[in-house]
Tab-separated table of C-alpha atoms (C1' of nucleotides) in Angstrom:
chain	number	residue	atom	x	y	z
N	20	MET	CA	-26.107	-13.191	-24.597
N	21	GLN	CA	-27.201	-10.147	-23.985
N	22	SER	CA	-30.462	-10.930	-22.347
N	23	THR	CA	-32.353	-8.653	-19.822
N	24	ALA	CA	-32.576	-12.135	-17.031
N	25	SER	CA	-29.088	-11.867	-17.125
N	26	GLU	CA	-25.381	-9.343	-15.703
N	27	ILE	CA	-24.400	-6.851	-18.627
N	28	PHE	CA	-20.285	-6.994	-17.531
N	29	GLY	CA	-18.319	-4.131	-18.887
N	30	LEU	CA	-14.598	-2.649	-19.435
N	31	ILE	CA	-13.674	0.375	-19.539
N	32	ASP	CA	-10.531	0.930	-21.056
N	33	CYS	CA	-8.264	4.400	-20.927
N	34	ASN	CA	-6.465	4.633	-24.489
N	35	ASN	CA	-3.150	4.941	-24.884
N	36	PHE	CA	-3.282	5.729	-21.094
N	37	TYR	CA	0.346	7.034	-19.933
N	38	ALA	CA	0.787	8.640	-23.517
N	39	SER	CA	-2.796	10.413	-22.702
N	40	CYS	CA	-2.179	11.616	-19.117
N	41	GLU	CA	1.421	13.096	-20.543
N	42	ARG	CA	-1.156	14.846	-23.405
N	43	LEU	CA	-3.020	16.431	-20.284
N	44	PHE	CA	-0.655	18.908	-19.794
N	45	ARG	CA	1.489	19.461	-23.354
N	46	PRO	CA	-1.987	20.082	-25.616
N	47	ASP	CA	0.912	21.096	-28.218
N	48	LEU	CA	1.501	17.579	-28.203
N	49	ALA	CA	-2.757	16.899	-29.453
N	50	HIS	CA	-2.000	15.288	-32.431
N	51	SER	CA	2.010	14.301	-32.855
N	52	PRO	CA	3.293	10.931	-32.376
N	53	VAL	CA	3.985	10.315	-27.781
N	54	VAL	CA	5.917	7.412	-26.493
N	55	VAL	CA	6.247	6.622	-22.848
N	56	LEU	CA	9.384	4.308	-22.055
N	57	SER	CA	9.680	2.393	-19.264
N	58	ASN	CA	12.679	2.464	-16.813
N	59	ASN	CA	15.660	3.696	-16.937
N	60	ASP	CA	14.434	4.622	-20.637
N	61	GLY	CA	14.979	0.869	-22.173
N	62	CYS	CA	11.697	-0.186	-23.241
N	63	ILE	CA	8.656	1.389	-24.949
N	64	ILE	CA	5.199	1.014	-23.433
N	65	ALA	CA	2.762	3.222	-24.208
N	66	ARG	CA	2.025	4.776	-27.997
N	67	SER	CA	-0.577	7.319	-28.748
N	68	ASN	CA	-2.117	6.244	-32.181
N	69	GLU	CA	-0.097	8.601	-34.224
N	70	ALA	CA	2.701	6.567	-32.462
N	71	LYS	CA	1.477	3.567	-33.775
N	72	ALA	CA	0.674	4.271	-36.756
N	73	LEU	CA	4.627	4.622	-37.743
N	74	GLY	CA	5.169	0.853	-36.357
N	75	ILE	CA	6.442	1.371	-32.955
N	76	GLY	CA	5.856	-1.857	-31.553
N	77	MET	CA	4.658	-2.550	-27.723
N	78	GLY	CA	7.315	-3.258	-25.945
N	79	THR	CA	10.339	-3.197	-28.346
N	80	PRO	CA	13.350	-1.526	-26.744
N	81	TYR	CA	13.847	2.478	-27.249
N	82	PHE	CA	17.173	2.030	-28.925
N	83	LYS	CA	16.299	-0.085	-31.706
N	84	GLN	CA	13.734	2.844	-33.255
N	85	GLU	CA	15.653	5.565	-32.126
N	86	THR	CA	16.253	6.680	-34.945
N	87	LEU	CA	12.336	6.085	-36.545
N	88	ILE	CA	11.259	8.070	-33.449
N	89	ARG	CA	14.188	11.148	-34.447
N	90	LYS	CA	12.784	11.401	-37.804
N	91	HIS	CA	9.098	11.787	-37.619
N	92	HIS	CA	9.812	14.150	-34.400
N	93	VAL	CA	8.505	11.140	-31.662
N	94	ALA	CA	7.866	13.254	-28.285
N	95	VAL	CA	8.778	11.019	-25.950
N	96	PHE	CA	9.107	10.768	-22.391
N	97	SER	CA	10.368	8.711	-19.221
N	98	SER	CA	7.920	7.228	-16.855
N	99	ASN	CA	5.960	9.374	-14.917
N	100	TYR	CA	4.405	7.208	-11.967
N	101	PRO	CA	2.898	9.331	-9.669
N	102	LEU	CA	1.031	11.481	-12.379
N	103	TYR	CA	-0.781	8.651	-13.912
N	104	GLY	CA	-1.082	7.053	-11.026
N	105	ASP	CA	-2.971	10.582	-10.190
N	106	ILE	CA	-4.442	11.173	-12.897
N	107	SER	CA	-5.500	7.014	-12.262
N	108	GLN	CA	-7.586	7.717	-9.309
N	109	ARG	CA	-9.503	10.741	-10.852
N	110	VAL	CA	-10.899	8.483	-13.806
N	111	MET	CA	-12.064	5.695	-11.055
N	112	ASP	CA	-13.590	8.222	-9.061
N	113	VAL	CA	-15.966	9.569	-12.079
N	114	LEU	CA	-16.472	5.928	-12.662
N	115	MET	CA	-17.804	5.071	-9.476
N	116	ARG	CA	-19.543	7.865	-8.628
N	117	LEU	CA	-21.648	6.955	-12.055
N	118	GLU	CA	-21.601	3.143	-11.787
N	119	PRO	CA	-22.282	1.521	-8.028
N	120	ASP	CA	-20.870	-1.903	-9.141
N	121	VAL	CA	-16.913	-1.091	-10.551
N	122	GLU	CA	-13.773	-3.551	-10.470
N	123	VAL	CA	-10.523	-1.355	-10.146
N	124	TYR	CA	-8.585	-3.943	-12.588
N	125	SER	CA	-5.327	-1.744	-13.531
N	126	ILE	CA	-4.147	1.802	-13.347
N	127	ASP	CA	-5.933	2.157	-17.009
N	128	GLU	CA	-8.906	-0.625	-16.844
N	129	ALA	CA	-11.847	-0.393	-14.744
N	130	PHE	CA	-14.535	-4.176	-15.229
N	131	VAL	CA	-18.244	-2.909	-14.120
N	132	ARG	CA	-21.139	-5.113	-14.100
N	133	LEU	CA	-24.561	-3.793	-15.224
N	134	PRO	CA	-27.356	-5.618	-13.146
N	135	PRO	CA	-30.319	-6.889	-15.646
N	136	GLY	CA	-32.448	-4.756	-16.524
N	137	THR	CA	-31.107	-1.304	-15.755
N	138	HIS	CA	-30.280	0.389	-18.535
N	139	ASP	CA	-32.251	-0.894	-22.091
N	140	ASP	CA	-30.645	1.411	-24.314
N	141	LEU	CA	-26.995	-1.076	-23.459
N	142	ALA	CA	-25.029	1.673	-26.769
N	143	GLY	CA	-26.543	4.366	-25.600
N	144	TYR	CA	-25.202	4.583	-22.050
N	145	SER	CA	-22.123	3.657	-23.384
N	146	ARG	CA	-21.556	7.034	-24.841
N	147	PHE	CA	-22.827	8.857	-21.884
N	148	LEU	CA	-20.157	6.963	-19.770
N	149	LYS	CA	-17.700	7.662	-22.397
N	150	ALA	CA	-18.368	11.140	-23.341
N	151	THR	CA	-18.665	12.125	-19.242
N	152	MET	CA	-15.100	10.064	-18.388
N	153	GLN	CA	-13.950	12.373	-21.429
N	154	GLN	CA	-15.217	15.880	-20.010
N	155	HIS	CA	-14.302	15.277	-16.383
N	156	THR	CA	-10.672	14.067	-16.493
N	157	GLY	CA	-10.003	14.402	-20.321
N	158	ILE	CA	-8.582	10.864	-21.091
N	159	PRO	CA	-10.620	8.871	-23.346
N	160	VAL	CA	-11.665	5.483	-23.167
N	161	SER	CA	-13.171	3.018	-24.873
N	162	ILE	CA	-15.756	0.858	-23.433
N	163	GLY	CA	-16.792	-3.187	-24.038
N	164	LEU	CA	-19.655	-5.490	-23.165
N	165	GLY	CA	-20.515	-8.646	-22.605
N	166	PRO	CA	-22.082	-11.346	-20.411
N	167	THR	CA	-19.323	-12.419	-19.265
N	168	LYS	CA	-15.723	-10.462	-17.785
N	169	THR	CA	-14.052	-11.924	-20.688
N	170	LEU	CA	-16.303	-11.446	-23.121
N	171	ALA	CA	-16.518	-8.266	-22.486
N	172	LYS	CA	-12.559	-7.647	-23.126
N	173	ILE	CA	-12.782	-8.908	-26.297
N	174	ALA	CA	-15.527	-6.903	-26.935
N	175	ASN	CA	-13.605	-4.185	-25.584
N	176	ARG	CA	-10.077	-5.102	-28.006
N	177	PHE	CA	-12.938	-4.498	-31.077
N	178	ALA	CA	-14.437	-1.363	-29.843
N	179	LYS	CA	-10.645	0.006	-30.356
N	180	THR	CA	-9.959	-2.028	-33.423
N	181	ASP	CA	-13.262	-1.402	-35.505
N	182	PRO	CA	-12.935	1.824	-36.861
N	183	SER	CA	-16.782	2.169	-37.073
N	184	ALA	CA	-16.903	1.564	-33.413
N	185	ALA	CA	-15.943	4.728	-31.824
N	186	GLY	CA	-14.854	3.107	-29.173
N	187	ILE	CA	-18.107	1.243	-28.246
N	188	PHE	CA	-18.396	-2.113	-28.540
N	189	VAL	CA	-21.898	-4.435	-27.334
N	190	ILE	CA	-22.008	-8.014	-27.716
N	191	THR	CA	-25.648	-8.190	-28.804
N	192	GLY	CA	-26.542	-12.123	-29.622
N	193	GLU	CA	-25.871	-15.859	-30.279
N	194	GLN	CA	-24.879	-15.396	-33.937
N	195	HIS	CA	-22.505	-11.828	-33.486
N	196	LEU	CA	-20.804	-13.179	-30.418
N	197	LYS	CA	-19.672	-16.357	-32.948
N	198	ASN	CA	-18.762	-14.339	-35.319
N	199	LEU	CA	-16.714	-12.564	-33.085
N	200	LEU	CA	-14.723	-15.242	-31.538
N	201	ALA	CA	-14.204	-16.872	-35.198
N	202	ALA	CA	-12.226	-13.827	-35.882
N	203	VAL	CA	-10.496	-13.636	-32.336
N	204	ASP	CA	-6.520	-14.830	-32.825
N	205	VAL	CA	-6.524	-17.519	-29.740
N	206	GLY	CA	-3.718	-15.726	-28.342
N	207	ASP	CA	-5.612	-12.434	-27.748
N	208	ILE	CA	-7.973	-13.722	-25.396
N	209	TRP	CA	-7.757	-12.276	-21.747
N	210	GLY	CA	-5.863	-15.455	-19.728
N	211	ILE	CA	-4.126	-17.255	-23.170
N	212	GLY	CA	-0.600	-16.085	-23.421
N	213	ARG	CA	2.126	-16.850	-25.545
N	214	ARG	CA	3.395	-19.949	-24.641
N	215	HIS	CA	-0.938	-21.392	-24.222
N	216	ALA	CA	-1.588	-19.866	-27.903
N	217	ALA	CA	1.847	-21.495	-29.909
N	218	ARG	CA	0.850	-24.869	-28.229
N	219	LEU	CA	-2.960	-24.478	-29.062
N	220	LYS	CA	-2.183	-23.348	-32.508
N	221	LYS	CA	0.610	-26.582	-32.895
N	222	GLN	CA	-2.353	-28.615	-32.223
N	223	GLY	CA	-4.673	-26.989	-35.371
N	224	ILE	CA	-6.673	-24.558	-32.237
N	225	HIS	CA	-6.365	-21.017	-33.658
N	226	THR	CA	-9.242	-19.026	-33.133
N	227	ALA	CA	-11.531	-18.168	-29.877
N	228	LEU	CA	-14.206	-20.705	-30.948
N	229	GLU	CA	-12.136	-23.325	-32.119
N	230	LEU	CA	-10.813	-23.320	-28.042
N	231	THR	CA	-14.979	-22.961	-27.060
N	232	ASN	CA	-15.838	-26.022	-28.842
N	233	CYS	CA	-12.613	-28.397	-27.747
N	234	ASP	CA	-13.149	-30.768	-24.664
N	235	ASP	CA	-13.362	-29.612	-21.058
N	236	THR	CA	-10.991	-32.583	-19.655
N	237	TRP	CA	-8.604	-31.469	-23.349
N	238	ILE	CA	-8.949	-28.394	-22.239
N	239	ARG	CA	-8.165	-28.642	-18.720
N	240	ARG	CA	-5.486	-31.253	-19.038
N	241	GLN	CA	-3.805	-28.447	-21.349
N	242	LEU	CA	-3.952	-24.970	-19.876
N	243	THR	CA	-5.310	-26.053	-16.136
N	244	VAL	CA	-8.274	-25.062	-14.410
N	245	THR	CA	-7.606	-21.463	-15.075
N	246	GLY	CA	-7.549	-21.972	-19.240
N	247	LEU	CA	-10.972	-24.055	-18.792
N	248	ARG	CA	-12.504	-21.222	-16.627
N	249	THR	CA	-11.722	-18.396	-19.485
N	250	VAL	CA	-13.174	-21.207	-22.333
N	251	MET	CA	-16.457	-21.143	-20.020
N	252	GLU	CA	-16.352	-17.220	-20.221
N	253	LEU	CA	-16.206	-17.109	-24.374
N	254	ARG	CA	-19.000	-19.770	-23.602
N	255	SER	CA	-21.203	-17.641	-21.913
N	256	ILE	CA	-20.933	-18.337	-18.634
N	257	PRO	CA	-19.366	-16.648	-15.677
N	258	CYS	CA	-16.484	-18.032	-13.997
N	259	ILE	CA	-14.775	-14.720	-13.581
N	260	SER	CA	-16.232	-12.852	-10.253
N	261	LEU	CA	-15.878	-8.671	-10.839
N	262	GLU	CA	-14.002	-8.184	-7.399
N	263	LYS	CA	-15.024	-5.236	-5.744
N	264	ALA	CA	-12.867	-5.106	-2.673
N	265	VAL	CA	-9.234	-4.676	-3.606
N	266	PRO	CA	-7.172	-8.072	-1.931
N	267	ALA	CA	-4.748	-7.956	0.818
N	268	LYS	CA	-1.002	-8.060	-0.651
N	269	LYS	CA	1.045	-11.471	-1.031
N	270	SER	CA	4.049	-9.916	-2.056
N	271	ILE	CA	5.935	-6.893	-1.824
N	272	CYS	CA	8.789	-6.641	-4.450
N	273	THR	CA	11.399	-3.733	-4.800
N	274	SER	CA	13.386	-4.370	-7.878
N	275	ARG	CA	15.219	-2.115	-10.614
N	276	SER	CA	18.073	-2.789	-13.742
N	277	PHE	CA	20.773	-0.285	-13.108
N	278	GLY	CA	21.545	2.708	-15.082
N	279	GLN	CA	24.773	0.985	-15.893
N	280	ALA	CA	26.391	-2.311	-14.637
N	281	VAL	CA	27.677	-3.187	-10.856
N	282	ASN	CA	30.184	-4.298	-10.185
N	283	THR	CA	31.421	-4.358	-6.814
N	284	LEU	CA	29.968	-5.345	-3.463
N	285	ALA	CA	29.927	-1.127	-2.530
N	286	ASP	CA	27.190	-0.423	-5.405
N	287	LEU	CA	25.710	-4.084	-4.876
N	288	GLN	CA	24.442	-3.212	-1.542
N	289	GLU	CA	23.958	0.418	-1.655
N	290	ALA	CA	21.059	-0.691	-4.155
N	291	VAL	CA	19.798	-3.872	-1.886
N	292	ALA	CA	19.502	-1.145	1.046
N	293	THR	CA	17.960	1.157	-1.065
N	294	TYR	CA	15.193	-1.268	-2.549
N	295	ALA	CA	14.879	-2.410	1.190
N	296	ALA	CA	13.792	0.536	2.621
N	297	GLN	CA	11.991	1.044	-0.067
N	298	ALA	CA	9.362	-1.933	0.439
N	299	ALA	CA	9.642	-1.421	4.203
N	300	TYR	CA	7.660	1.719	3.302
N	301	LYS	CA	5.015	0.038	1.003
N	302	LEU	CA	4.738	-2.306	4.242
N	303	ARG	CA	4.126	0.593	6.301
N	304	ARG	CA	2.195	2.465	3.652
N	305	GLY	CA	0.233	-0.258	3.680
N	306	GLY	CA	-0.315	-1.975	7.670
N	307	LEU	CA	1.241	-4.859	6.840
N	308	ARG	CA	4.727	-6.086	8.026
N	309	THR	CA	6.598	-8.873	6.377
N	310	THR	CA	8.143	-12.382	7.622
N	311	VAL	CA	10.131	-13.687	5.245
N	312	VAL	CA	12.888	-11.176	2.677
N	313	ASP	CA	14.095	-12.792	-0.243
N	314	VAL	CA	17.578	-10.576	-1.939
N	315	PHE	CA	17.705	-11.856	-5.551
N	316	ILE	CA	20.425	-10.109	-8.012
N	317	ARG	CA	21.445	-10.717	-12.064
N	318	THR	CA	23.804	-10.338	-14.348
N	319	ASN	CA	22.435	-9.050	-17.897
N	320	SER	CA	21.281	-12.502	-20.189
N	321	PHE	CA	20.862	-9.870	-23.077
N	322	LYS	CA	25.146	-9.931	-23.112
N	323	LYS	CA	25.697	-13.906	-24.672
N	324	GLY	CA	29.002	-13.131	-24.558
N	325	GLU	CA	29.400	-11.886	-21.174
N	326	PRO	CA	29.896	-15.112	-17.994
N	327	GLN	CA	25.980	-15.099	-16.522
N	328	TYR	CA	25.382	-15.287	-12.318
N	329	CYS	CA	22.227	-14.326	-10.666
N	330	ASN	CA	21.339	-16.154	-7.306
N	331	ARG	CA	19.045	-15.612	-4.440
N	332	ARG	CA	18.379	-15.321	-0.911
N	333	THR	CA	15.768	-15.955	1.821
N	334	PHE	CA	16.017	-14.887	5.112
N	335	THR	CA	12.736	-15.820	7.671
N	336	LEU	CA	12.496	-13.681	10.525
N	337	GLU	CA	11.582	-14.289	14.111
N	338	ALA	CA	9.419	-12.110	14.301
N	339	PRO	CA	7.050	-10.102	11.646
N	340	SER	CA	8.382	-6.546	10.985
N	341	SER	CA	7.698	-3.297	8.421
N	342	HIS	CA	11.316	-1.384	10.292
N	343	THR	CA	13.683	-0.106	7.798
N	344	ALA	CA	16.838	-0.672	9.719
N	345	THR	CA	15.343	-4.293	10.215
N	346	LEU	CA	14.400	-5.353	6.898
N	347	ILE	CA	17.988	-3.586	5.149
N	348	LYS	CA	20.455	-5.707	8.046
N	349	VAL	CA	18.818	-9.416	7.126
N	350	ALA	CA	19.455	-7.972	2.926
N	351	LEU	CA	22.006	-6.760	3.085
N	352	ALA	CA	23.737	-10.940	4.954
N	353	SER	CA	22.036	-12.368	2.016
N	354	LEU	CA	23.082	-10.027	-0.329
N	355	LYS	CA	26.889	-10.412	1.615
N	356	ALA	CA	25.942	-14.411	1.151
N	357	ILE	CA	25.200	-14.564	-2.947
N	358	TYR	CA	27.621	-12.181	-3.854
N	359	ARG	CA	30.775	-13.368	-6.212
N	360	PRO	CA	33.284	-10.678	-7.413
N	361	GLY	CA	34.589	-10.858	-11.748
N	362	TYR	CA	30.927	-10.237	-12.966
N	363	ARG	CA	28.644	-7.125	-14.901
N	364	TYR	CA	25.220	-7.080	-12.090
N	365	GLN	CA	22.640	-5.788	-14.104
N	366	LYS	CA	19.339	-6.341	-11.163
N	367	ALA	CA	19.034	-6.126	-7.709
N	368	GLY	CA	15.648	-6.633	-5.864
N	369	VAL	CA	14.617	-7.672	-2.589
N	370	LEU	CA	10.877	-9.327	-2.331
N	371	LEU	CA	8.681	-8.904	0.188
N	372	ASN	CA	6.684	-12.336	1.224
N	373	GLY	CA	4.426	-13.764	4.222
N	374	LEU	CA	2.807	-10.876	5.003
N	375	VAL	CA	0.759	-10.450	7.792
N	376	PRO	CA	-0.757	-7.541	9.601
N	377	ALA	CA	1.045	-4.911	11.438
N	378	ASN	CA	-2.180	-4.503	13.861
N	379	CYS	CA	-2.823	-8.860	14.808
N	380	GLU	CA	0.998	-10.616	15.079
N	381	GLN	CA	1.254	-14.511	15.617
N	382	LEU	CA	3.074	-14.540	18.805
N	383	ARG	CA	5.115	-17.238	19.960
N	384	LEU	CA	4.975	-19.250	22.905
N	385	PHE	CA	8.616	-18.905	24.363
N	386	HIS	CA	9.718	-15.449	23.032
N	387	ALA	CA	8.888	-12.459	24.170
N	388	PRO	CA	6.958	-10.154	21.887
N	389	ALA	CA	8.650	-8.134	19.316
N	390	PRO	CA	9.624	-4.225	20.071
N	391	GLY	CA	5.805	-2.756	19.948
N	392	ASP	CA	7.656	1.054	19.490
N	393	THR	CA	6.747	2.019	15.344
N	394	SER	CA	7.361	5.734	16.549
N	395	LEU	CA	10.534	5.839	15.346
N	396	MET	CA	9.532	4.947	11.225
N	397	HIS	CA	6.649	6.363	12.225
N	398	ALA	CA	8.590	9.826	12.109
N	399	VAL	CA	9.924	8.948	9.237
N	400	ASP	CA	7.411	8.888	7.513
N	401	ALA	CA	6.066	11.618	8.362
N	402	ILE	CA	8.955	14.307	7.523
N	403	ASN	CA	9.856	12.071	3.566
N	404	LYS	CA	6.155	13.235	3.795
N	405	ARG	CA	6.200	16.757	4.239
N	406	TRP	CA	9.089	17.497	2.804
N	407	GLY	CA	9.469	15.170	-0.164
N	408	ARG	CA	10.682	11.605	-0.470
N	409	ASP	CA	14.589	10.407	0.936
N	410	THR	CA	14.199	14.081	3.065
N	411	ILE	CA	15.671	11.613	5.491
N	412	GLN	CA	16.715	8.414	4.612
N	413	SER	CA	19.016	5.018	5.321
N	414	GLY	CA	22.833	5.765	5.424
N	415	ALA	CA	23.091	2.418	3.795
N	416	ALA	CA	21.281	3.375	0.535
N	417	GLY	CA	24.227	6.019	0.038
N	418	LEU	CA	23.786	9.664	-1.608
N	419	ALA	CA	25.797	9.266	-5.064
N	420	LYS	CA	23.718	6.221	-5.949
N	421	LYS	CA	25.577	5.999	-9.661
N	422	TRP	CA	24.375	2.414	-10.334
N	423	HIS	CA	20.784	4.753	-10.180
N	424	PHE	CA	18.209	4.151	-13.385
N	425	ARG	CA	18.857	6.626	-16.064
N	426	GLN	CA	15.403	8.661	-16.382
N	427	MET	CA	16.535	11.518	-19.279
N	428	GLN	CA	12.792	12.839	-20.101
N	429	LYS	CA	10.588	12.688	-17.208
N	430	SER	CA	7.876	15.039	-17.216
N	431	PRO	CA	6.664	17.302	-14.379
N	432	ALA	CA	4.862	15.966	-11.421
N	433	TYR	CA	2.333	18.495	-12.396
N	434	THR	CA	-1.051	17.105	-9.669
N	435	THR	CA	1.695	15.576	-6.993
N	436	ARG	CA	4.430	17.720	-5.906
N	437	TRP	CA	3.639	21.740	-5.276
N	438	SER	CA	6.784	23.086	-6.733
N	439	GLU	CA	6.298	21.408	-10.638
N	440	LEU	CA	2.604	22.946	-10.319
N	441	PRO	CA	2.167	23.797	-14.411
N	442	VAL	CA	1.914	27.453	-14.684
N	443	ALA	CA	-1.054	28.950	-16.661
N	444	LYS	CA	-0.503	32.702	-17.598
N	445	ALA	CA	-3.245	34.334	-19.863
N	446	SER	CA	-2.509	37.465	-21.556
N	447	PHE	CA	-4.699	40.274	-22.904
N	448	PRO	CA	-4.945	41.451	-26.054
N	449	GLU	CA	-4.175	45.459	-25.411
N	450	SER	CA	-7.172	47.072	-26.636
N	451	VAL	CA	-9.050	45.508	-23.206
N	452	SER	CA	-5.420	45.903	-20.466
N	453	MET	CA	-5.904	47.108	-17.742
N	454	ALA	CA	-6.690	50.928	-17.577
D	30	DT	C1'	26.038	2.338	-25.287
D	31	DC	C1'	21.299	1.133	-25.016
D	32	DT	C1'	16.633	-4.223	-23.721
D	33	DG	C1'	11.520	-2.675	-17.369
D	34	DG	C1'	8.839	-3.991	-12.959
D	35	DG	C1'	5.625	-5.410	-9.816
D	36	DG	C1'	1.562	-9.478	-9.369
D	37	DT	C1'	-1.104	-13.583	-9.565
D	38	DC	C1'	-1.867	-18.168	-9.284
D	39	DC	C1'	-1.622	-23.491	-10.482
D	40	DT	C1'	1.353	-27.857	-10.131
D	41	DA	C1'	4.745	-30.670	-9.391
D	42	DG	C1'	6.790	-33.312	-6.278
D	43	DG	C1'	9.935	-33.215	-2.100
D	44	DA	C1'	10.093	-34.061	2.981
D	45	DC	C1'	7.472	-35.092	6.550
D	46	DC	C1'	3.117	-36.567	9.936
D	47	DC	C1'	0.366	-40.492	11.615
M	30	DT	C1'	8.808	-63.650	0.626
M	31	DC	C1'	7.489	-59.996	1.897
M	32	DT	C1'	7.604	-53.675	1.644
M	33	DG	C1'	0.072	-48.777	2.672
M	34	DG	C1'	-2.379	-45.649	3.184
M	35	DG	C1'	-3.799	-40.642	3.044
M	36	DG	C1'	-3.014	-36.693	4.283
M	37	DT	C1'	-0.816	-31.898	4.675
M	38	DC	C1'	2.736	-28.133	3.942
M	39	DC	C1'	6.582	-25.979	1.048
M	40	DT	C1'	9.286	-24.378	-2.521
M	41	DA	C1'	9.937	-24.155	-7.528
M	42	DG	C1'	9.522	-23.315	-12.011
M	43	DG	C1'	6.113	-21.990	-15.283
M	44	DA	C1'	2.295	-19.021	-17.139
M	45	DC	C1'	-0.067	-15.155	-16.693
M	46	DC	C1'	-1.757	-10.088	-16.517
M	47	DC	C1'	-1.276	-4.477	-16.687
DNA sequence: TCTGGGGTCCTAGGACCC
DNA sequence: TCTGGGGTCCTAGGACCC
């Protein structure tokens, strides 16, 4: 409950984030429907309010909505992650200047912790936060406040959906909380997914309030300890703490669906080499090396009539590495072992596990340490950073990349590439033109 | 024709050890 | 007729998140 004795958690969530980012540089679209597509222009992953009002569903395949989209002149964008990442950084910077205890939870969400008694007027303070973030970044946010992170999530939901909330929602007392929980579907609770929701409903548990009244042992059996933790949080007992430090990565994955089905080993080799090289770069950027390289390939399971195949192969390295050539070599060997001709492949990927910091390696008693020379990779990374991605790349990654994913409607890298900066033009009326 | 990508955590079961 | 107990580590699969 909100009381001066306990801390308050807040969830700040950017509204329709990707669509809002696209609008920043297209003010002409401020009041028209906008959607953003997933990689490969496959699914709709962000919608402006106007697009939601047209009945365009989250995660629905683009091709199924195309008629509706044309009919209402919906603006369509391929996803532009460099842009969204950069805008996200600006949003988080502004928030962190205002509040000391911030957890960046995802590209468009952050939790904050307000110590007891720091803000008397929580709703008023939230309005100030919201207005400041809007003014400094141009991105609209919604704010929910409650006694735990899970309840802050629920409050945020009401901030977005309750028209009278105007983007701010504070849980204010025991009875208020009970009324809210009675109105929340179990499937809408943070941490309860589709499977668990269906299972709970089958057993007569439909609302968050009903779930909080269940027996702990029963909950643990049904939903494991993570589910029990969630229920505790619904009961206003904080169990999920604020994580200010970014935890170390445990795995890195690079995978894509192909723009069109691939059936030759040569094309798959190009793709897998490309993904291995990208994964190696992510390792170096994060100051990490990998010890376990996993390669997987699969056909398109949506095509019921076609023969299906999927397989993966794990390879453990003798010594941790982040060297592009090393990773490509083992990835291609794994690919060769699992490739079967006669299938139309839809997706491939490289997954790295067993990550270790680049600067502390476990040596082995009877083997010489791996060569410590990383200057080649440093040089390649520096050149690509200066002159653009893939200025230098491995030959195995190919140049034609026929299999490359579709990205038909991508907006410019407005904020991260010199050559694509937006240009502002001023025009003066005749009367004030220079003499 | 066209259905995303990148993560984390938990559990059960098997292999193995003394 | 009789056949232990306690533990770790690894992996696959399932569930969740944005």
